[in-house]
Short mmCIF file of C-alpha atoms in Angstrom, two decimals:
data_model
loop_
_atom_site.label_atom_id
_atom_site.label_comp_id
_atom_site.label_asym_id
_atom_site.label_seq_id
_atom_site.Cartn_x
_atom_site.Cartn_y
_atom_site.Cartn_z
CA UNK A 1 -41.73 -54.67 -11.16
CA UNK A 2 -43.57 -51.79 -10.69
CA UNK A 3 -41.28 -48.60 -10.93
CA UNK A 4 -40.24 -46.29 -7.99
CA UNK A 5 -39.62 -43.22 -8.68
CA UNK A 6 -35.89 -41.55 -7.18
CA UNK A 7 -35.11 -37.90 -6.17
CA UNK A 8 -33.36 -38.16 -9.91
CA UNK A 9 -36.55 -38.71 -11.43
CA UNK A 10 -38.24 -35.55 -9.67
CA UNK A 11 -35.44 -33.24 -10.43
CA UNK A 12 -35.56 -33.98 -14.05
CA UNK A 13 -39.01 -33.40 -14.00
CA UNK A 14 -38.30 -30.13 -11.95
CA UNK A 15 -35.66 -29.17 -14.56
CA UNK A 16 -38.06 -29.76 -17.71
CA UNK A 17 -40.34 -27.75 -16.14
CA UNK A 18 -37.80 -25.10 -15.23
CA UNK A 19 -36.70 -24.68 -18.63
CA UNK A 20 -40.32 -24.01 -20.68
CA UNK A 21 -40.38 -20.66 -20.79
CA UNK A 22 -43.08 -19.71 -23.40
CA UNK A 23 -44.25 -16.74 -21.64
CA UNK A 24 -42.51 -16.14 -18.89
CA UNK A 25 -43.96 -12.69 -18.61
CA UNK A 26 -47.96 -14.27 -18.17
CA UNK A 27 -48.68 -16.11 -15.24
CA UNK A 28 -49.17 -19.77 -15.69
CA UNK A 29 -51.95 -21.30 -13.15
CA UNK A 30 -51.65 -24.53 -14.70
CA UNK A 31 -48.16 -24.75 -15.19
CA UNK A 32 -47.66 -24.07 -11.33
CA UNK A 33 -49.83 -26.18 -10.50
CA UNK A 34 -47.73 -28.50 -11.98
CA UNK A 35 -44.58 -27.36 -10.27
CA UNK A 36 -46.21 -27.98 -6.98
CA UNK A 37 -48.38 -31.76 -7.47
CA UNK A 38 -44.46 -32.59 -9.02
CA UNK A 39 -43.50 -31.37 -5.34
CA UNK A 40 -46.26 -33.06 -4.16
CA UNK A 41 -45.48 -36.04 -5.46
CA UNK A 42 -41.79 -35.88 -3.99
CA UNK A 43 -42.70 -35.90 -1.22
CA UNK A 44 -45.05 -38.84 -1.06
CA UNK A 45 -42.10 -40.96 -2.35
CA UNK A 46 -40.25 -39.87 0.75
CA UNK A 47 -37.80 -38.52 -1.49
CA UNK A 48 -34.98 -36.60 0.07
CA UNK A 49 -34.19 -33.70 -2.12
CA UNK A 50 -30.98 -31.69 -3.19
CA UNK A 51 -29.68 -28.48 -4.03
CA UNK A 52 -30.77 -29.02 -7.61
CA UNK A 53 -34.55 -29.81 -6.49
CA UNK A 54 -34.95 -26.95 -4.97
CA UNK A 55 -33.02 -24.77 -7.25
CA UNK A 56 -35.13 -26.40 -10.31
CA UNK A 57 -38.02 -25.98 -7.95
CA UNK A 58 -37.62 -21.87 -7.85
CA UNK A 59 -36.95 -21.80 -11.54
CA UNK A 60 -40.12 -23.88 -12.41
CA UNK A 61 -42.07 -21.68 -10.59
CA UNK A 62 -40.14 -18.35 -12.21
CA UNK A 63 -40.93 -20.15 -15.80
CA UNK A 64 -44.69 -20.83 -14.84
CA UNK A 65 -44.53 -16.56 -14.32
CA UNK A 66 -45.75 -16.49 -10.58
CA UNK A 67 -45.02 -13.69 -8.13
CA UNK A 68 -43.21 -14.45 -5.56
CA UNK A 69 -45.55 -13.50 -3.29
CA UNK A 70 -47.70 -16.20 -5.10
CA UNK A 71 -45.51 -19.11 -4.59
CA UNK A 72 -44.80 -18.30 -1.17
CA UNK A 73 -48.59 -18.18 -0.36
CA UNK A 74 -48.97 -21.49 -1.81
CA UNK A 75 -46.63 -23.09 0.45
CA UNK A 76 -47.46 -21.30 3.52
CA UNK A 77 -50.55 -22.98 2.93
CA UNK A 78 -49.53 -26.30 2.80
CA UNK A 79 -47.24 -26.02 5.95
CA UNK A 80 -50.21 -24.95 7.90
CA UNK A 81 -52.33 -27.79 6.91
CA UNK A 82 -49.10 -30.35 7.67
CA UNK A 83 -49.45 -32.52 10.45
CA UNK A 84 -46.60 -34.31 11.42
CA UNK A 85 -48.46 -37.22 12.67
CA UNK A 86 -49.34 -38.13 9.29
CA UNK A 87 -46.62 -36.58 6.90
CA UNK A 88 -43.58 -36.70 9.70
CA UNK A 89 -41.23 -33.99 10.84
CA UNK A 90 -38.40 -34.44 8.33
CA UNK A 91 -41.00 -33.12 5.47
CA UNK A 92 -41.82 -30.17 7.43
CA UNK A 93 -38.16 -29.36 7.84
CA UNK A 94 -38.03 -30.00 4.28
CA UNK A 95 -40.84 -27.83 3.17
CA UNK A 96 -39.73 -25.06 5.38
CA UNK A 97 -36.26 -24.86 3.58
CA UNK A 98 -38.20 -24.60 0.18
CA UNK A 99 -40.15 -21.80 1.37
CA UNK A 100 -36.98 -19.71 2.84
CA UNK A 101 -35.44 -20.65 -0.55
CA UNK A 102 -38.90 -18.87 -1.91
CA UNK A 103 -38.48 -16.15 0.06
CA UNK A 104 -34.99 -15.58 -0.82
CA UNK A 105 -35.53 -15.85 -4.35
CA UNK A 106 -38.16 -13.22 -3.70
CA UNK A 107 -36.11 -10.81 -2.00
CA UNK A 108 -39.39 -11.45 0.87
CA UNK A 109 -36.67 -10.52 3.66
CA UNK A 110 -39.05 -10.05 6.61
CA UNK A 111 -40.63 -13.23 6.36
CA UNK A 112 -37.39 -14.90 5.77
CA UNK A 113 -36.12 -13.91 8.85
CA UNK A 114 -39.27 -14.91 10.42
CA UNK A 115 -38.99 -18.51 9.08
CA UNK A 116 -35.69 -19.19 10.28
CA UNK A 117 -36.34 -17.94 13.64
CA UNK A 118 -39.46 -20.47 13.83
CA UNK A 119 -37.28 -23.03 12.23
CA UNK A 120 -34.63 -23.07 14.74
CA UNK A 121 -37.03 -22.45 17.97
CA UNK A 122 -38.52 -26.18 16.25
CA UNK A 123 -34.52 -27.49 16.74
CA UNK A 124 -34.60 -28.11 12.65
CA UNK A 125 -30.37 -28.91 11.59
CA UNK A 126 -29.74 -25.86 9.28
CA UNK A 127 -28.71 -28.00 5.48
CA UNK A 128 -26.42 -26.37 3.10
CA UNK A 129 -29.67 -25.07 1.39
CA UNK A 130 -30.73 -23.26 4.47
CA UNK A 131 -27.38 -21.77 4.36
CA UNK A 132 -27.22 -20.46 1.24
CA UNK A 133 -31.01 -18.82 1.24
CA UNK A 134 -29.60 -17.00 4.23
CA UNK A 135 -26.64 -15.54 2.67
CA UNK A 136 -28.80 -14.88 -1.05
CA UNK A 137 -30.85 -12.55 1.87
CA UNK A 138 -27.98 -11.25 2.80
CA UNK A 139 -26.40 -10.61 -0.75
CA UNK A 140 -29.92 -8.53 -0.86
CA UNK A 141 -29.74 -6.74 2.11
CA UNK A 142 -25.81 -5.67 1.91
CA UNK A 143 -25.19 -7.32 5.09
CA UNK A 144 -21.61 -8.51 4.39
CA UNK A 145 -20.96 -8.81 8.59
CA UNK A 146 -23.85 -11.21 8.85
CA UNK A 147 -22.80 -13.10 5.53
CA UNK A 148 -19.15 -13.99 7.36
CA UNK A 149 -21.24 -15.23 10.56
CA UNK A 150 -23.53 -17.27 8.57
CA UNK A 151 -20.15 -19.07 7.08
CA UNK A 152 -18.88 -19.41 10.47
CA UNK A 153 -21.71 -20.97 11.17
CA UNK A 154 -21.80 -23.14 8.26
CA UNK A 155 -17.86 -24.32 8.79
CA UNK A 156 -19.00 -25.48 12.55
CA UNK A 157 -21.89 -27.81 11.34
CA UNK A 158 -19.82 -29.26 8.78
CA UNK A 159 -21.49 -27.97 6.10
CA UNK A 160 -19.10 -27.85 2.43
CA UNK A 161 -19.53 -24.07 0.52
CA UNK A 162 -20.50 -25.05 -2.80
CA UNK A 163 -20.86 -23.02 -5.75
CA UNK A 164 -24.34 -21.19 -4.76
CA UNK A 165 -22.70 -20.02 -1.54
CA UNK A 166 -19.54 -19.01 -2.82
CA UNK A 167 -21.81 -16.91 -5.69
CA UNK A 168 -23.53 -15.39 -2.95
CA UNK A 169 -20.85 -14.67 -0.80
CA UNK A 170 -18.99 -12.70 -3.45
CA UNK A 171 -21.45 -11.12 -4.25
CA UNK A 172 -22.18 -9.63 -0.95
CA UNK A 173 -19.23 -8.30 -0.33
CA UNK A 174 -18.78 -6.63 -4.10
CA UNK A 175 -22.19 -5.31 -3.75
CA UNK A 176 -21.17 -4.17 -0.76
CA UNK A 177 -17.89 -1.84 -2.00
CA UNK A 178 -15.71 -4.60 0.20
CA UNK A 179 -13.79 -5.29 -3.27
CA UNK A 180 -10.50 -7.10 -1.98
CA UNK A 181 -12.64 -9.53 -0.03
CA UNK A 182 -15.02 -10.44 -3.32
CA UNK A 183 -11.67 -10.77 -4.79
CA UNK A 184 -9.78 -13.21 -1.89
CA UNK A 185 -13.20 -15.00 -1.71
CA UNK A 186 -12.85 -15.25 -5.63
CA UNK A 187 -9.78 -16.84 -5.45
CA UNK A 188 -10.83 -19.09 -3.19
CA UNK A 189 -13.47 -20.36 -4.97
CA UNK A 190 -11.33 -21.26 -8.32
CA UNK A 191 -8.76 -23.15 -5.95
CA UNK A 192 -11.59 -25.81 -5.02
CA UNK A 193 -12.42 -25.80 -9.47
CA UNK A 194 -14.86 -23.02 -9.66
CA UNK A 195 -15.56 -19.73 -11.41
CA UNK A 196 -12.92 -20.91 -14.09
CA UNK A 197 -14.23 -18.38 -16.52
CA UNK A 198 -11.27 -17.48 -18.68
CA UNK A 199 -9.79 -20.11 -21.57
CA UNK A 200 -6.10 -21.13 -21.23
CA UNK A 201 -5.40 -18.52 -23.76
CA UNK A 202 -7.08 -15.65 -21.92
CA UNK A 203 -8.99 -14.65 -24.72
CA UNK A 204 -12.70 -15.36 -23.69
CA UNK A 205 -14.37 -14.72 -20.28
CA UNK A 206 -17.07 -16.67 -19.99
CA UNK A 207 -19.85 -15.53 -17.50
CA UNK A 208 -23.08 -16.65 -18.80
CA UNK A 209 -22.98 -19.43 -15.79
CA UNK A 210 -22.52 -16.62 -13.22
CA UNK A 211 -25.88 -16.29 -11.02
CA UNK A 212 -25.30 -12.93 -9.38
CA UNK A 213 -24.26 -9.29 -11.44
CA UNK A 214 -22.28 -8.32 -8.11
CA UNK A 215 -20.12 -12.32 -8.86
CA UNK A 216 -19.91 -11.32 -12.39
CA UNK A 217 -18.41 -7.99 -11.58
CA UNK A 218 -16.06 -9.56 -9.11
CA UNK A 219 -14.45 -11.75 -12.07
CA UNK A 220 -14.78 -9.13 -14.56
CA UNK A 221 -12.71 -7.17 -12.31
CA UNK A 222 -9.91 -9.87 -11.55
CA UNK A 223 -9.89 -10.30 -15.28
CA UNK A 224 -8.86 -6.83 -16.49
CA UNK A 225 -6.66 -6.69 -14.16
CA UNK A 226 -5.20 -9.85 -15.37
CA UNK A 227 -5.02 -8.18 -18.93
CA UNK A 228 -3.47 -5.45 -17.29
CA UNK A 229 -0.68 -7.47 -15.63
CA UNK A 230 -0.48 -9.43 -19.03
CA UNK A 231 -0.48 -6.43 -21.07
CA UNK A 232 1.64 -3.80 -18.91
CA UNK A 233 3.69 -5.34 -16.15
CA UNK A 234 4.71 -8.56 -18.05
CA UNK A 235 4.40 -6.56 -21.84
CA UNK A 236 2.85 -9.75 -23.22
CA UNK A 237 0.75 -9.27 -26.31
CA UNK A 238 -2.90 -9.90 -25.86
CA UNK A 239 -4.47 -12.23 -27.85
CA UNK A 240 -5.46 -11.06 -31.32
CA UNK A 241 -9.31 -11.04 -30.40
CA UNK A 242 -10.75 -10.86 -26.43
CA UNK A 243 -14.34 -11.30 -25.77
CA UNK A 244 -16.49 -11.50 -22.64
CA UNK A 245 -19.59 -14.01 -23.29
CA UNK A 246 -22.07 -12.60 -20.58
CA UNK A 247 -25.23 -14.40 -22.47
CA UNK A 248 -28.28 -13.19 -23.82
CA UNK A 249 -31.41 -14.18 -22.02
CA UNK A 250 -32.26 -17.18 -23.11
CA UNK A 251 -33.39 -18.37 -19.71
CA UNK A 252 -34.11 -15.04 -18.08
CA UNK A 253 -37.64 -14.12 -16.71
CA UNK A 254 -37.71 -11.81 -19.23
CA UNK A 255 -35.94 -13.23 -22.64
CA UNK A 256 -32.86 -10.89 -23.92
CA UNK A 257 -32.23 -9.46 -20.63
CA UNK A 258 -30.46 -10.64 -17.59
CA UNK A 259 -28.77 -8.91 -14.21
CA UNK A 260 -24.64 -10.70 -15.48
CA UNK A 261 -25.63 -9.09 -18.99
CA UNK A 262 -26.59 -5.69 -18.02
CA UNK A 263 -23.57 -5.01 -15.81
CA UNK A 264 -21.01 -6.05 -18.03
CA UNK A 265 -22.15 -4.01 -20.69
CA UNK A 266 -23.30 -0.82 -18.42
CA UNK A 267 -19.36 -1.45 -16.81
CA UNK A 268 -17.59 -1.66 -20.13
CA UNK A 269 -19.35 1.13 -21.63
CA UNK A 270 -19.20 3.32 -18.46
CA UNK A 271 -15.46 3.02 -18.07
CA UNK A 272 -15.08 3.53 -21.85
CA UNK A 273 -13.35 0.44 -22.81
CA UNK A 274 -13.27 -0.44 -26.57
CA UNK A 275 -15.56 -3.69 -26.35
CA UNK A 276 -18.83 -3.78 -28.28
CA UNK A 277 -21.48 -6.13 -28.78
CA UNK A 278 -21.30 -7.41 -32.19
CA UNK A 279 -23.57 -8.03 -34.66
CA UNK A 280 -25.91 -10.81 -34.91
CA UNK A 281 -24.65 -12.14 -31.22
CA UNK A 282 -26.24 -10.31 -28.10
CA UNK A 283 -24.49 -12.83 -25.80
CA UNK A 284 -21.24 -11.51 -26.32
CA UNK A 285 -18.90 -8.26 -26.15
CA UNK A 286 -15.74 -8.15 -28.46
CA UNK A 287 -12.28 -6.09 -28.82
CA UNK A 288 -9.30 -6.63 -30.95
CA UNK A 289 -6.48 -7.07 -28.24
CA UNK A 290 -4.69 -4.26 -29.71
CA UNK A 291 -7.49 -1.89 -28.60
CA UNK A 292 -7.55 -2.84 -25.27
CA UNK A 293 -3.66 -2.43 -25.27
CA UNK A 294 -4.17 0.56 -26.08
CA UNK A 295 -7.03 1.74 -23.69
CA UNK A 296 -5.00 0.18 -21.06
CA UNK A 297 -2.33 2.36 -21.83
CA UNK A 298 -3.85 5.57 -22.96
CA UNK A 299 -7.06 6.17 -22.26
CA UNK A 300 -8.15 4.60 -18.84
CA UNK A 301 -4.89 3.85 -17.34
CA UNK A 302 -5.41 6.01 -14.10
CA UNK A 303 -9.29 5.36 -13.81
CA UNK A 304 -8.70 1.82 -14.16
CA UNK A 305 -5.85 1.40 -12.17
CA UNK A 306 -8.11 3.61 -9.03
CA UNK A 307 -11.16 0.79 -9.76
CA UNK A 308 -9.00 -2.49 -9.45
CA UNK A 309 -7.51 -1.10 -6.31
CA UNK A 310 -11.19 -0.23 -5.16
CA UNK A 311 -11.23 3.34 -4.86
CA UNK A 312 -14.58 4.18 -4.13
CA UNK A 313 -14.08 7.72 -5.62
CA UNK A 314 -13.33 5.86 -8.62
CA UNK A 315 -16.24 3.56 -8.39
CA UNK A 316 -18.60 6.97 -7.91
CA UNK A 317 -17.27 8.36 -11.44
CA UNK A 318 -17.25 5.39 -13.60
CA UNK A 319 -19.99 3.29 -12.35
CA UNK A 320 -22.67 5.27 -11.16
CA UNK A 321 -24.21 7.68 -13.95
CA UNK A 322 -26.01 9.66 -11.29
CA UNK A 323 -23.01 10.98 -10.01
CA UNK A 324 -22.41 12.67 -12.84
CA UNK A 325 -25.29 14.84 -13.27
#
């Protein structure tokens, strides 16, 4: 029997694709072109695809080291030369929600507005992946009004949040100084089984799955003040060693350095807590639980206390250096 391929069979391909990152910093014609005949070939089968197509999609085409602009070019191109009488509506719809999920990825905010304008004047059913590039250009564009409409929206079609839009959603309204929110959306999230960063032992907080810095910063937050509760309200000793695994890279654009990584260490420095990145491990910050004890105590009690309550005068004198000069 001859073999047919499944939307499992293109997603691994997607993924293998996603994750060769020899140079992600040189463009890759051939390695695109790849990315898009494996598309190509998707859609031939008739396949219907899933969140993780299209997120494996956007991260083949970040490993083959294309702009943006590049990728959404390429399928601009191929909707214009779609014709439904041969190819059908449903792939249209279909390649339209890849290309806002381009654009979002892109931060190409204009023309994903655009897009989703033409899609619904066409009467195309917004998916859960339409939903979620919407609020990712909304995470963007600190629109935390419009992010709450877009979930109204999503709740009357049916659709389920799942992890990407609870990422985004968080991160929206952290980015945008609505702190309490991040933190009741937070909370939210790990009653349905996500974000469950912390071990039972609350010793390690584990972020190098986080997509967004603004999520990241959301848990980090809820975290100290966890320690802080632990450590202060309920005088609990911490456990003997803490550490916050943020990653190092590995599958970044550009290898050693991602957006999680960079805020954790810029916050921990910034509000002068005692962890440090150790030596020979770049994914990780560490502290004796004594020393943070301590800092909790001593040294940042008052700052601290003014940033998990979300001062914003607080947030202007730890967290952003050009305050200060």
């Amino acid at each position: 029997a001859r073999f047919a391929p499944n939307t499992v069979t293109f997603n691994a391909l997607l993924t293998a694709l996603s994750q060769d990152r020899r140079d992600p910093d040189t463009p890759r014609p051939e390695a695109f072109a790849e990315v898009i005949e494996v598309w190509q070939r998707l859609m031939r089968a008739s396949c219907a695809p899933n969140g993780l197509t299209y997120d494996s999609f956007v991260g083949a085409c970040e490993a083959a080291g294309q702009p943006w602009e590049n990728v959404a070019a390429t399928l601009e191109g191929m909707l214009e030369e779609w014709t439904e009488a041969d190819q059908g509506t449903r792939g249209r719809e279909i390649l339209c929600n890849l290309l806002l999920c381009v654009y979002d990825r892109g931060r190409l905010c204009p023309e994903a507005h655009a897009l989703y304008a033409h899609m619904e004047a066409q009467g195309y059913a917004p998916a859960l992946v339409t939903y979620n590039a919407l609020l990712g250009i909304c995470e963007f564009e600190r629109k935390w009004e419009r992010a709450l409409q877009i979930l109204e929206d999503m709740k009357a079609s049916g659709c389920e949040p799942d992890g990407i839009t609870y990422n985004a959603i968080i991160s929206t309204f952290e980015e945008c100084g609505q702190w309490e929110r991040a933190t009741d959306w937070l909370e939210v999230a790990q009653a349905k089984g996500l974000f469950k960063c912390v071990d039972p032992k609350g010793a390690e907080l584990d972020l190098h799955h986080v997509r967004s810095a603004g999520t990241a910063q959301t848990i980090l937050r809820w975290h100290l003040r966890t320690l802080r509760t632990r450590g202060l309200v309920d005088r609990k000793r911490l456990p003997a060693e803490l550490k916050v695994i943020t990653g190092w890279g590995k599958h970044s654009a550009v290898t050693g350095h991602s957006p999680v990584k960079e805020r954790v260490v810029q916050l921990l420095a910034t509000i002068k807590s005692p962890f440090r990145i150790p030596e020979g491990n770049l994914g990780c910050l560490v502290a004796s639980g004594e020393s943070v004890q301590q800092w909790l105590v001593k040294d940042e009690i008052l700052s601290l206390l003014r940033f998990l309550s979300g001062n914003g005068a607080a947030w202007r004198r730890n967290f952003s250096p050009k305050s200060r000069q």
